[in-house]
PDB file of C-alpha atoms in Angstrom:
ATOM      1  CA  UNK A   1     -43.249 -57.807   4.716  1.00  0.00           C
ATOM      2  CA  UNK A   2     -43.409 -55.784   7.804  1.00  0.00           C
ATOM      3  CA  UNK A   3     -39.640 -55.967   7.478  1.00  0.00           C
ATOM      4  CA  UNK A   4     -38.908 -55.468   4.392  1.00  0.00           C
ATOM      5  CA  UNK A   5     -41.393 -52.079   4.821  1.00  0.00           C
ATOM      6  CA  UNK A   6     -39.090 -51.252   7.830  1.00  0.00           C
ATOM      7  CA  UNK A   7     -36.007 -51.577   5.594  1.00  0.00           C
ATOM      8  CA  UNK A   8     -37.615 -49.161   2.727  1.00  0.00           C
ATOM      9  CA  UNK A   9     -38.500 -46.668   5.430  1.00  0.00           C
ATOM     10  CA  UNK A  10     -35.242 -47.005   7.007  1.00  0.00           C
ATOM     11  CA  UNK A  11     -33.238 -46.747   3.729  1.00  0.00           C
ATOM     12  CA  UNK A  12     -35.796 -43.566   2.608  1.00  0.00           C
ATOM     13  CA  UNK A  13     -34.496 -41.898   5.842  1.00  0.00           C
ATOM     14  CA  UNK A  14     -31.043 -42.285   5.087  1.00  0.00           C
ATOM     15  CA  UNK A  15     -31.662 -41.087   2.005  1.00  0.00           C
ATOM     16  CA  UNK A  16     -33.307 -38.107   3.204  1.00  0.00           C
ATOM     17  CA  UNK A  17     -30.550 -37.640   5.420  1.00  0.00           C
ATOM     18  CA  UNK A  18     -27.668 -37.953   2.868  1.00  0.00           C
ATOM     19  CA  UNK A  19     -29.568 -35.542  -0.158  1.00  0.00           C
ATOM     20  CA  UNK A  20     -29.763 -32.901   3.011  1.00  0.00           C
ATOM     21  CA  UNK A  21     -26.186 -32.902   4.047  1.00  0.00           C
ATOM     22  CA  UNK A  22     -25.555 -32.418   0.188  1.00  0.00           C
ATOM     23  CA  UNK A  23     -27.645 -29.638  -0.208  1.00  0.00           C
ATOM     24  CA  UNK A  24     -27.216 -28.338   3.672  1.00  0.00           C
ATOM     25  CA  UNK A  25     -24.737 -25.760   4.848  1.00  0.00           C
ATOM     26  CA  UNK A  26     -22.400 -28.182   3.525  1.00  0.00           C
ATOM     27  CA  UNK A  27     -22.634 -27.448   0.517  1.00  0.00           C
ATOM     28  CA  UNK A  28     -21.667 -23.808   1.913  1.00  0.00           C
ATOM     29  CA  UNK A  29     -18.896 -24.487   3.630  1.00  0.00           C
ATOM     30  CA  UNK A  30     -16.033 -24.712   0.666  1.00  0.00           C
ATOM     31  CA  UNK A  31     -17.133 -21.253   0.059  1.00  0.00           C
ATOM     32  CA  UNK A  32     -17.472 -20.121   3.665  1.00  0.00           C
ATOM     33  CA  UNK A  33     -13.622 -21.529   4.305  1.00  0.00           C
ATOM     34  CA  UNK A  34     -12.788 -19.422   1.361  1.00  0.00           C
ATOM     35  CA  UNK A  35     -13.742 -16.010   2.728  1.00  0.00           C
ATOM     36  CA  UNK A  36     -12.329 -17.251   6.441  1.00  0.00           C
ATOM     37  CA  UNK A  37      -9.025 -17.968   4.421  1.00  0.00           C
ATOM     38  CA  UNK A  38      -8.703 -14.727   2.544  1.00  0.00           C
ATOM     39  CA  UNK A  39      -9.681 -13.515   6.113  1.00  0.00           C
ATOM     40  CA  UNK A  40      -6.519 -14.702   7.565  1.00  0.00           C
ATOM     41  CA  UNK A  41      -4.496 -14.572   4.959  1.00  0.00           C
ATOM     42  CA  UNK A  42      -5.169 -10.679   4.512  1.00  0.00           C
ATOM     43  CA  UNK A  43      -4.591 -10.365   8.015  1.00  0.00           C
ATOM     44  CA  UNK A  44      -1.445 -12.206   8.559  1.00  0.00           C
ATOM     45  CA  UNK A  45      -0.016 -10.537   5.414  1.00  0.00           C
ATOM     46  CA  UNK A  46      -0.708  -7.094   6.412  1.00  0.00           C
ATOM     47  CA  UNK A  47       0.261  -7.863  10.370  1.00  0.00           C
ATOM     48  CA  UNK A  48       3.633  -8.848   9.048  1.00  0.00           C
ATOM     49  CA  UNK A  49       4.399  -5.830   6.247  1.00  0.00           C
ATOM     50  CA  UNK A  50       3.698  -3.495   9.493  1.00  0.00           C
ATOM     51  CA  UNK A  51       5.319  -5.348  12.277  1.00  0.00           C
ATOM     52  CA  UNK A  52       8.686  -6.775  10.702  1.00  0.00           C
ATOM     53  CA  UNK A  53      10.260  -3.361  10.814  1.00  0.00           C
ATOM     54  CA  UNK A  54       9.981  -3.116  14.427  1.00  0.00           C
ATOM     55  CA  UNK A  55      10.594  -6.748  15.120  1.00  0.00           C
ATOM     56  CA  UNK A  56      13.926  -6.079  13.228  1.00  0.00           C
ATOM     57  CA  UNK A  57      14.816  -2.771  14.965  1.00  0.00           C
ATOM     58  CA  UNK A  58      14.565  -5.425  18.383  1.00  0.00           C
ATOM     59  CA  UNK A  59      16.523  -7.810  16.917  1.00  0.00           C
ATOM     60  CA  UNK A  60      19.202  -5.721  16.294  1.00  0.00           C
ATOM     61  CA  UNK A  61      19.227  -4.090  19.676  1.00  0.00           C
ATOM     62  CA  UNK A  62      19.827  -7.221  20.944  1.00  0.00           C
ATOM     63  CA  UNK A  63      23.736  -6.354  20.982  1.00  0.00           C
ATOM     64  CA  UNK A  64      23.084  -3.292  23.411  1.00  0.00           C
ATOM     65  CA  UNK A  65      20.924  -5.332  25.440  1.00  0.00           C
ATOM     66  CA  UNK A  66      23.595  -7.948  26.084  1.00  0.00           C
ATOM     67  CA  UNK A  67      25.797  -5.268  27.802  1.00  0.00           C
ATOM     68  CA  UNK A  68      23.433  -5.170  30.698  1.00  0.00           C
ATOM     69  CA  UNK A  69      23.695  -8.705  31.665  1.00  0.00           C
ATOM     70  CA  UNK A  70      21.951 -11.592  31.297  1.00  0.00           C
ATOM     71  CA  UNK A  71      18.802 -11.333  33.730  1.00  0.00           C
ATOM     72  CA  UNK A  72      18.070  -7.990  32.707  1.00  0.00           C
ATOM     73  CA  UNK A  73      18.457  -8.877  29.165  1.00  0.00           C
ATOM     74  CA  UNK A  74      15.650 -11.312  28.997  1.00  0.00           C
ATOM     75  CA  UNK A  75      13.392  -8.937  31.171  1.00  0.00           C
ATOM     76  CA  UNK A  76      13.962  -6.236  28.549  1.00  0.00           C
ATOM     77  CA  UNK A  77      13.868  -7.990  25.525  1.00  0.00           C
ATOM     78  CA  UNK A  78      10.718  -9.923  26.737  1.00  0.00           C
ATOM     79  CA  UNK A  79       8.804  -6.238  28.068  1.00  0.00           C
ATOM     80  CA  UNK A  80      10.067  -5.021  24.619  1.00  0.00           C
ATOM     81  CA  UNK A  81       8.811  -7.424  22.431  1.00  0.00           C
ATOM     82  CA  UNK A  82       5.556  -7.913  24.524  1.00  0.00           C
ATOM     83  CA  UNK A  83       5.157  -4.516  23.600  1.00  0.00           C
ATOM     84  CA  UNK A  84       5.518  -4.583  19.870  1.00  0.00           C
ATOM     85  CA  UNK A  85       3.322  -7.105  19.668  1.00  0.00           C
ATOM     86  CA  UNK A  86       0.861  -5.657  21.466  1.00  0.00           C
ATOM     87  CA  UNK A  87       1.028  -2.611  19.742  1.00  0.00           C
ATOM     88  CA  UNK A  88       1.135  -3.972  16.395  1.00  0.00           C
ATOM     89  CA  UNK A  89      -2.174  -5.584  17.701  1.00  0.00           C
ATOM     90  CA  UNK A  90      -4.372  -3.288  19.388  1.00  0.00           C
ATOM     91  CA  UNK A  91      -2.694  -0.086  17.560  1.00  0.00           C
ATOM     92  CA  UNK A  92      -2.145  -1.134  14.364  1.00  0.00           C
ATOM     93  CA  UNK A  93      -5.774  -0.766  12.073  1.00  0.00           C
ATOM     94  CA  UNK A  94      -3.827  -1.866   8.560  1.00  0.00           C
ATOM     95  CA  UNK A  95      -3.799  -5.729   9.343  1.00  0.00           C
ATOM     96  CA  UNK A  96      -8.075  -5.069  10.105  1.00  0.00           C
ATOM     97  CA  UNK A  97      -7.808  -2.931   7.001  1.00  0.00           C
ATOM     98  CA  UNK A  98      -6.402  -5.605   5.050  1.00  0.00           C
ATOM     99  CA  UNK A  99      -8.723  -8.236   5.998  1.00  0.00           C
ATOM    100  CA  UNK A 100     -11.703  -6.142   6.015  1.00  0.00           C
ATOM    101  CA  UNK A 101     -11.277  -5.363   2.513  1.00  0.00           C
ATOM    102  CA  UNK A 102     -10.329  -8.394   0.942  1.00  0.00           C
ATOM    103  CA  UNK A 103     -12.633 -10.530   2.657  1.00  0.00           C
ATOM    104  CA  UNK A 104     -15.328  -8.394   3.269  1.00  0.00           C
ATOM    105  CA  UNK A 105     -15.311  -8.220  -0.359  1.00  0.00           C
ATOM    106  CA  UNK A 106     -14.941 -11.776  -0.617  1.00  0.00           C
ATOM    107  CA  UNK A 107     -17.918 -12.277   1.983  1.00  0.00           C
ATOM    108  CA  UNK A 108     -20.621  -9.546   0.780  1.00  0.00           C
ATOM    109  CA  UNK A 109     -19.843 -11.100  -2.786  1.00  0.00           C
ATOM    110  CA  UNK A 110     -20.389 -14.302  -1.336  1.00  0.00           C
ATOM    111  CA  UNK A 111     -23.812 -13.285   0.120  1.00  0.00           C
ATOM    112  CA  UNK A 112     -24.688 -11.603  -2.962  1.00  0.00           C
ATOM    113  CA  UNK A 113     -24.540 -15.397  -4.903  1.00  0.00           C
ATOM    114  CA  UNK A 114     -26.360 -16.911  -2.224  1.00  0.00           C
ATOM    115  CA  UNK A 115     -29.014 -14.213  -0.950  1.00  0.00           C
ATOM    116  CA  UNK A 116     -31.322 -17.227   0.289  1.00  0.00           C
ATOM    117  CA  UNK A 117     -28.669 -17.380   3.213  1.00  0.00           C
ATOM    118  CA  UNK A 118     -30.072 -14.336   4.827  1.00  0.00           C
ATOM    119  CA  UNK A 119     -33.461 -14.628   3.545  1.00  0.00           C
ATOM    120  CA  UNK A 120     -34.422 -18.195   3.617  1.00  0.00           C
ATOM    121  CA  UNK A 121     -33.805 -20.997   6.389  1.00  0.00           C
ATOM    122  CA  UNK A 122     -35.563 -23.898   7.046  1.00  0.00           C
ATOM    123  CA  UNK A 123     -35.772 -26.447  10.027  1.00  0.00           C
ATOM    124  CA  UNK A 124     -33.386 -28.409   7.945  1.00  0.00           C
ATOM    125  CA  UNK A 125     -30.798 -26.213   6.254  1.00  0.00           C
ATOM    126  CA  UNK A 126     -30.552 -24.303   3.541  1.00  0.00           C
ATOM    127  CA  UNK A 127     -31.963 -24.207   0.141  1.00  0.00           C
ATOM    128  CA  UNK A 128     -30.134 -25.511  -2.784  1.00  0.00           C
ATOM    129  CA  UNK A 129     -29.561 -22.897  -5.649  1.00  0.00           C
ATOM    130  CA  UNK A 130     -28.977 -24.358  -8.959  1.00  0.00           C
ATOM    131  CA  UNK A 131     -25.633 -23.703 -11.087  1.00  0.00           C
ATOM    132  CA  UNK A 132     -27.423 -21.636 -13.572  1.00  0.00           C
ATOM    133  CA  UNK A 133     -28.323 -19.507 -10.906  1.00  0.00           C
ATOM    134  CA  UNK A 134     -25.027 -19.183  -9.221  1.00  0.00           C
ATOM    135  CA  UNK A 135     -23.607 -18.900 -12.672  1.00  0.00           C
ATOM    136  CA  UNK A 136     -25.919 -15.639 -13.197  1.00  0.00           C
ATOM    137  CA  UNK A 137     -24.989 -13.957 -10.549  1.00  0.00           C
ATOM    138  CA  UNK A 138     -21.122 -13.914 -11.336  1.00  0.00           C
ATOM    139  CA  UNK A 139     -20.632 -10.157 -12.986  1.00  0.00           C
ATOM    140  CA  UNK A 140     -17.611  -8.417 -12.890  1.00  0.00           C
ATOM    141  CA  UNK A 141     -19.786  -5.364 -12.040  1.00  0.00           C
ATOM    142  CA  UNK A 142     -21.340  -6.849  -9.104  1.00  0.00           C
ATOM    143  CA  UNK A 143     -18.032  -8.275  -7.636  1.00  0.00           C
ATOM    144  CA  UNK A 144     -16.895  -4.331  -8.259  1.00  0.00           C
ATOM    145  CA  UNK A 145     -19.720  -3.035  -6.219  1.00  0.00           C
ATOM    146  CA  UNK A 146     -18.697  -5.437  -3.330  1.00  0.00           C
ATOM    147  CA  UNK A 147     -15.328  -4.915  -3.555  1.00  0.00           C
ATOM    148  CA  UNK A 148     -16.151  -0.852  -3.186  1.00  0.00           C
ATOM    149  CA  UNK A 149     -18.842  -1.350  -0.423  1.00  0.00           C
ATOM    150  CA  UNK A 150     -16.293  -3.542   1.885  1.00  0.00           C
ATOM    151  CA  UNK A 151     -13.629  -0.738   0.874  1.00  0.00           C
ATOM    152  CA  UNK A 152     -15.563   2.044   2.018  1.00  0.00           C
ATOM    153  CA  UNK A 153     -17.039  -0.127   5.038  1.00  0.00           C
ATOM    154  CA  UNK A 154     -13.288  -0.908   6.090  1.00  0.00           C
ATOM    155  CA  UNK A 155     -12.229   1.811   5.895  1.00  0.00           C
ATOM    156  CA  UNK A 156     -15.086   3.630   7.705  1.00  0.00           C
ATOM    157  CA  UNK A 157     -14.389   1.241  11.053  1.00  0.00           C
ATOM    158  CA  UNK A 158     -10.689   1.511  10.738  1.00  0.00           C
ATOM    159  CA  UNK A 159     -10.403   5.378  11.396  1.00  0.00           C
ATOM    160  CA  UNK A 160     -13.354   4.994  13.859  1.00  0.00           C
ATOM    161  CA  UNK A 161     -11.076   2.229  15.884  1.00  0.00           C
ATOM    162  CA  UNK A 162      -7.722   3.222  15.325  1.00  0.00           C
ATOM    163  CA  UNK A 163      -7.444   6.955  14.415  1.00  0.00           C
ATOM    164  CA  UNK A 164      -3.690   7.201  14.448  1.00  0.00           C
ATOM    165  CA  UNK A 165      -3.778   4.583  11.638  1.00  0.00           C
ATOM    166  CA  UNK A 166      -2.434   6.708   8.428  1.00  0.00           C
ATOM    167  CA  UNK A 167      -4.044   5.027   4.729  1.00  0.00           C
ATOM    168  CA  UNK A 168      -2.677   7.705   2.829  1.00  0.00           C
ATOM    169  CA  UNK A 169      -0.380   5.584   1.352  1.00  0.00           C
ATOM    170  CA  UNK A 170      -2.990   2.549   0.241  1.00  0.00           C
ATOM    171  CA  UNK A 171      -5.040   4.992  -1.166  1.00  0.00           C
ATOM    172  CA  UNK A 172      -2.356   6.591  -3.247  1.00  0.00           C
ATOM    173  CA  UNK A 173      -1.390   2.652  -4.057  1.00  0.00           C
ATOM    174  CA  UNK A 174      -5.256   1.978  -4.781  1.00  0.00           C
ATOM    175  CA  UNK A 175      -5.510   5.062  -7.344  1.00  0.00           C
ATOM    176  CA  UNK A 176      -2.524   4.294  -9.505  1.00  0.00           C
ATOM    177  CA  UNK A 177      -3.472   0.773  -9.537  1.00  0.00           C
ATOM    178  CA  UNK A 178      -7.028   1.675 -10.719  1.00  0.00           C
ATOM    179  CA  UNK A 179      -5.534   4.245 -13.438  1.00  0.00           C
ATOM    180  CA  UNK A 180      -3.579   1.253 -14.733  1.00  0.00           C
ATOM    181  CA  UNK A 181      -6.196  -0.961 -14.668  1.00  0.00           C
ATOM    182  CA  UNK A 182      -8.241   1.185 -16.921  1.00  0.00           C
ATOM    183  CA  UNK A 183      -5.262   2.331 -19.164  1.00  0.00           C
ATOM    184  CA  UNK A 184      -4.889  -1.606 -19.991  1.00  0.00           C
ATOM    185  CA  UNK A 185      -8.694  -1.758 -20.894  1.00  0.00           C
ATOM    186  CA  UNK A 186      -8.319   1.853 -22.978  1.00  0.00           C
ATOM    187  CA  UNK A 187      -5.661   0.045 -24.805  1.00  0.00           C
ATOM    188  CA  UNK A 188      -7.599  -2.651 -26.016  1.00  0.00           C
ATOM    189  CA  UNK A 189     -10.949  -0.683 -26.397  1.00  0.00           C
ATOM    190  CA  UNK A 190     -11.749  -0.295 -30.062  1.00  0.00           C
ATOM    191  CA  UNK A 191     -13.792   2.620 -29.316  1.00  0.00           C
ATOM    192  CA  UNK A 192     -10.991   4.457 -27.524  1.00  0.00           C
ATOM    193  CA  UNK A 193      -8.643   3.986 -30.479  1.00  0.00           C
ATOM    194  CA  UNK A 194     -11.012   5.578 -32.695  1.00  0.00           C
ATOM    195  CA  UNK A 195     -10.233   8.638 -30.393  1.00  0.00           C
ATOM    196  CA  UNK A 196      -7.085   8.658 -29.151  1.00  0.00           C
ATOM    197  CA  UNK A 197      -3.463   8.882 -31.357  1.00  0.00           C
ATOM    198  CA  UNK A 198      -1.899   5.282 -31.498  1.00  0.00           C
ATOM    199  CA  UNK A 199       1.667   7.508 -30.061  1.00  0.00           C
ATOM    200  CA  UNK A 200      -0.606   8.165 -26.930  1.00  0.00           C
ATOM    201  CA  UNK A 201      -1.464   4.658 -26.510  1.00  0.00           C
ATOM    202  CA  UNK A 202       1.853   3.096 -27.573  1.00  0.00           C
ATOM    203  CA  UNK A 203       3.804   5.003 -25.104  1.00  0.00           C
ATOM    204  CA  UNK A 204       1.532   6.251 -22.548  1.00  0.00           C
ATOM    205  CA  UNK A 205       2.967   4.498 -19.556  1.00  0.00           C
ATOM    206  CA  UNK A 206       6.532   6.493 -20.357  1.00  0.00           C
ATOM    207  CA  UNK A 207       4.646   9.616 -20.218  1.00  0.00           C
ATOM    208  CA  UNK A 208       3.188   9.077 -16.977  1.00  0.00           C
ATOM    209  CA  UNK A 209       6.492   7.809 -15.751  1.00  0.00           C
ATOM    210  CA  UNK A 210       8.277  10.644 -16.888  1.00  0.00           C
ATOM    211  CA  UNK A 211       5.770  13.239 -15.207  1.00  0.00           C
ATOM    212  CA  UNK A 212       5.751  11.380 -12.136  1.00  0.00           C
ATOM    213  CA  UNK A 213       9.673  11.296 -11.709  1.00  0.00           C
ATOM    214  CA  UNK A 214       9.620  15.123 -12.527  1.00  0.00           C
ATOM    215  CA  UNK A 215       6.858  16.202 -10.207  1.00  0.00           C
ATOM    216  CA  UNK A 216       8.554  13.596  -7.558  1.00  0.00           C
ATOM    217  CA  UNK A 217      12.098  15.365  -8.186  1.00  0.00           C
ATOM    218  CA  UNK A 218      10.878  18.719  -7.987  1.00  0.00           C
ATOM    219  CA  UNK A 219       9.363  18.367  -4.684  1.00  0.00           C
ATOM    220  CA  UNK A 220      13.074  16.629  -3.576  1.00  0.00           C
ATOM    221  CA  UNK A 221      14.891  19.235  -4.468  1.00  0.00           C
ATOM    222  CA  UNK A 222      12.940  22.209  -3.215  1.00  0.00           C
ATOM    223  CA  UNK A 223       9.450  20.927  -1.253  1.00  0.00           C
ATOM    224  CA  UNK A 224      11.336  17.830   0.396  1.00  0.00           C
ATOM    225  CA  UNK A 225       8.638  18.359   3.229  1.00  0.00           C
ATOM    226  CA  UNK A 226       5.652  16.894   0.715  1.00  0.00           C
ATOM    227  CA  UNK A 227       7.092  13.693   0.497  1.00  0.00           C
ATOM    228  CA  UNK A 228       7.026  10.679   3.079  1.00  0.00           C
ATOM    229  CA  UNK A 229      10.137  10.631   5.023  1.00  0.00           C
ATOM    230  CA  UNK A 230      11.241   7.544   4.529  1.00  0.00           C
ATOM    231  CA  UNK A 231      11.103   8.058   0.721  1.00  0.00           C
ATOM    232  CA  UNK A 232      13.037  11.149   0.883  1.00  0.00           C
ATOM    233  CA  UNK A 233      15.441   9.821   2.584  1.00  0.00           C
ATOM    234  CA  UNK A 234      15.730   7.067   0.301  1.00  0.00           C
ATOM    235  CA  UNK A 235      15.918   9.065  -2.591  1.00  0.00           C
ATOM    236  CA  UNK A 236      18.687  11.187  -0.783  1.00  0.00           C
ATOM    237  CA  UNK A 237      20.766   8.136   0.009  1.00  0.00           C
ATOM    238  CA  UNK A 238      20.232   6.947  -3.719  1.00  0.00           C
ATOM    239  CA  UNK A 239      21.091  10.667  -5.401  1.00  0.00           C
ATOM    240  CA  UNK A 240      24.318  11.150  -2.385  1.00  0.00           C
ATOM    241  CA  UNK A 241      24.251  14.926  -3.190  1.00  0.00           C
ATOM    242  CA  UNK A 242      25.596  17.166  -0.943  1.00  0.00           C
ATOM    243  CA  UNK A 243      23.219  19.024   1.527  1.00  0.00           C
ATOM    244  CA  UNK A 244      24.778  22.357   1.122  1.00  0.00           C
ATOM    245  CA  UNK A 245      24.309  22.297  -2.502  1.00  0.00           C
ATOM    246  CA  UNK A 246      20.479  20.964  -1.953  1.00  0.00           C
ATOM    247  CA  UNK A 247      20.342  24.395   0.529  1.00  0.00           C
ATOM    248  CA  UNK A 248      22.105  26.618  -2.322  1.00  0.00           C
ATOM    249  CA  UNK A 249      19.769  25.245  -4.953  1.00  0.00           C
ATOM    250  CA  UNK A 250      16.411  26.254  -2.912  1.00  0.00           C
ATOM    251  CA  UNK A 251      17.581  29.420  -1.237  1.00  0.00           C
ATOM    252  CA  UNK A 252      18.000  30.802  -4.795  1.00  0.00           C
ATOM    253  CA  UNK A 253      14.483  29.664  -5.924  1.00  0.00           C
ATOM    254  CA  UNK A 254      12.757  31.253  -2.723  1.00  0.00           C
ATOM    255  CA  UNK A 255      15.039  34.342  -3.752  1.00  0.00           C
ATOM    256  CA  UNK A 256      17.422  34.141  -0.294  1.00  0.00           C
ATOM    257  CA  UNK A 257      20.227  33.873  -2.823  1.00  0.00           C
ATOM    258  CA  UNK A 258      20.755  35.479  -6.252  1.00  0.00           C
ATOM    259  CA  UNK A 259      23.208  35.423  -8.861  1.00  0.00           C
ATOM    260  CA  UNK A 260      25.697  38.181  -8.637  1.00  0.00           C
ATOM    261  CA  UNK A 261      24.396  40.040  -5.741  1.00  0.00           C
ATOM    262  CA  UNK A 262      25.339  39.815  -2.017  1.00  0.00           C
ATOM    263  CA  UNK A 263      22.375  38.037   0.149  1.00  0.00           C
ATOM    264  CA  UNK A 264      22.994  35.668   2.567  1.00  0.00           C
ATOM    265  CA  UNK A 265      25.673  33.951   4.238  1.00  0.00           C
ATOM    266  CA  UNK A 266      27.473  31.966   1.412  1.00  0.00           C
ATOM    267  CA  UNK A 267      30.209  30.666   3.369  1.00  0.00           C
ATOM    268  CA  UNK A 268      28.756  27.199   3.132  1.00  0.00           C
ATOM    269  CA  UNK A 269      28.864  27.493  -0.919  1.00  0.00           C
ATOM    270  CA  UNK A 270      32.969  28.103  -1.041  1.00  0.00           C
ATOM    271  CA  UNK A 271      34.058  25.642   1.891  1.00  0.00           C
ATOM    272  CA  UNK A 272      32.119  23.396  -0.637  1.00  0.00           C
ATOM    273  CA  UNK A 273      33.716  24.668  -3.789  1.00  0.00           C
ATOM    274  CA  UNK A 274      37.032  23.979  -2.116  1.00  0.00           C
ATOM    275  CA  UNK A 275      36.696  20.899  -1.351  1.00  0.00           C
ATOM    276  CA  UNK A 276      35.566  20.154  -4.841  1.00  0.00           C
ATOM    277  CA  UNK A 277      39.657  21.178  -5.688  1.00  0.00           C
ATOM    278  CA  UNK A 278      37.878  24.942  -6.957  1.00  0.00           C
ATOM    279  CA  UNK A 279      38.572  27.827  -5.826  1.00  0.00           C
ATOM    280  CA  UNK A 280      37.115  29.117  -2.741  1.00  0.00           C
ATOM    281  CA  UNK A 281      35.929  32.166  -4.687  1.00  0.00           C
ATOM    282  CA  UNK A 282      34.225  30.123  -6.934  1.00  0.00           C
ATOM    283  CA  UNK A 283      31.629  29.100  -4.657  1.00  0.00           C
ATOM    284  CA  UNK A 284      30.995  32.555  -4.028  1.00  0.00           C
ATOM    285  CA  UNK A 285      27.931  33.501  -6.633  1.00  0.00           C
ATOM    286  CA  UNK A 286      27.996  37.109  -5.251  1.00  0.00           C
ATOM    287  CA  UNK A 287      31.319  37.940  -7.060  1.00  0.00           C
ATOM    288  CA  UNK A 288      31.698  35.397  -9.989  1.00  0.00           C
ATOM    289  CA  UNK A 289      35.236  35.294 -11.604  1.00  0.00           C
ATOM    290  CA  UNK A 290      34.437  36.664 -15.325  1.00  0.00           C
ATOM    291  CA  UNK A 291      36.729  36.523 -18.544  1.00  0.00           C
ATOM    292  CA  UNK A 292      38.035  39.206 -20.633  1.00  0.00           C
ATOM    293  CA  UNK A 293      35.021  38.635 -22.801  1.00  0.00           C
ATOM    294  CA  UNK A 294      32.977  39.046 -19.858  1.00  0.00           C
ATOM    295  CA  UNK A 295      31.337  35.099 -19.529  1.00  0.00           C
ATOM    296  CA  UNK A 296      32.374  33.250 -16.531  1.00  0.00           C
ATOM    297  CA  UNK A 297      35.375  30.888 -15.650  1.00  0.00           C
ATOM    298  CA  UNK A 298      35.877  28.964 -13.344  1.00  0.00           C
ATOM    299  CA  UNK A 299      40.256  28.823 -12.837  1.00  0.00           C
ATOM    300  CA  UNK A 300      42.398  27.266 -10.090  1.00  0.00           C
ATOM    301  CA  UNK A 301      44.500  28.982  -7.688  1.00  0.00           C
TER     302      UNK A 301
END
């Protein structure tokens, strides 16, 4: 009997044991490895959308580097790409950004489903919470007010640590995201139909295309210094308009130039009209050539 009492407590034990590492940080971990993932993932992601460039840029200067033998070579390339990396480590704030945000979110919604976590410990783990529970928690609202206070909070350390760190360009990314986020909802939103024409609704998303390719186009052609470089110059490369026509164009809105009247040097303006197959004085807007009838014409020599 004494046994068989031994067993019992022995198997009660076990069973103690097992029902704890069930409802123990076990239990937690799946969810813990999720926000560690997103973590890295964020990270990784972000470390490689801001590094690549640079890592290509060595890549190709690999031919140059060839030239100066092959000792050398290897001592440059490695001090170069030592250097990236470390840069892209220890200078770069958008891969922290990245994972910050996403699994900050991630973690402080995380905590917000399991408060006990931080409130309630015991010599043997944690409590369990039951599904209900868990289930009650889950509010798009709630998961919004995470997602903004890891935002903010990322954001916060990220200019703190790494000031040189621009975010101008997530932000801008952020914004029209969150515009089309609630455009989608306006469209389906009973209420808002009640309100707003069905045309508005219908073809909304070409009116705030259009407006955005005219304001972006406007500030090409004459406030070129308003837009990110590298999007200018793509935009340039795309349109492959002359320059001197670009200059002509915003000279005579900032009144350098004007129609008919001598301001300026407008030399540039018939070496281009020439080799269009014009005229030379053609290009010349001081002294247009003029019909009988007294509109202009534009003839060949």
């Amino acid at each position: 009997m004494a046994t068989l009492d031994g067993d019992d407590e022995t198997r009660s034990t076990q069973g103690e044991r097992s029902e704890r590492s069930v409802v123990g940080p076990k239990t937690r971990h799946p969810d813990i490895q999720h926000v560690i993932r997103v973590l890295k993932r964020s990270f990784v992601f972000a470390w490689l959308i801001t590094t690549a460039p640079a890592l290509v840029r060595l890549l190709l200067s690999i031919r140059k580097l060839g030239r100066v033998g092959f000792v050398n070579f290897i001592t440059l390339f490695a001090t170069r790409l030592r250097k990236v990396l470390v840069s892209s480590l220890v200078r770069n704030g958008t891969p922290w950004l990245f994972a910050l945000t996403f699994g900050g979110s991630e973690g402080i919604d995380l905590l917000r489903k399991h408060p006990e976590w931080l409130l309630k410990c015991t010599r043997h783990g944690l409590n369990k919470v039951s599904k209900e529970e868990k289930c009650s928690d889950r509010s798009r609202n709630d998961y919004f007010r995470s997602s903004l206070f890891a935002s903010a909070l990322a954001l916060s350390i990220v200019h703190h640590l790494f000031p040189k760190t621009t975010t101008i360009d997530l932000t801008f990314f952020a914004t029209v995201r969150a515009f089309d986020i609630w455009a989608h909802r306006a469209y389906y939103s009973r209420r808002v139909r009640d309100y707003v024409p069905t045309i508005i609704l219908e073809h909304g998303d070409v009116l705030a295309f259009c407006v955005s390719c005219t304001e972006i186009m406007f500030n090409w052609f004459y406030e070129p210094q308003r837009l990110p470089r590298t999007y200018n110059r793509w935009i340039s490369y795309m349109a492959n308009m002359d320059e001197r026509l670009l200059t002509a164009l915003r000279a005579i809105r900032n009144g350098e130039i004007r129609y008919g009247e001598k301001l300026g040097d407008l030399t540039y303006l018939r070496d281009y009209a020439a080799e269009l197959g014009l005229p030379a004085s053609a290009g010349d807007i001081a002294e247009p050539m003029r019909s009988d009838d007294g509109s202009m014409v534009l003839r060949s020599q």
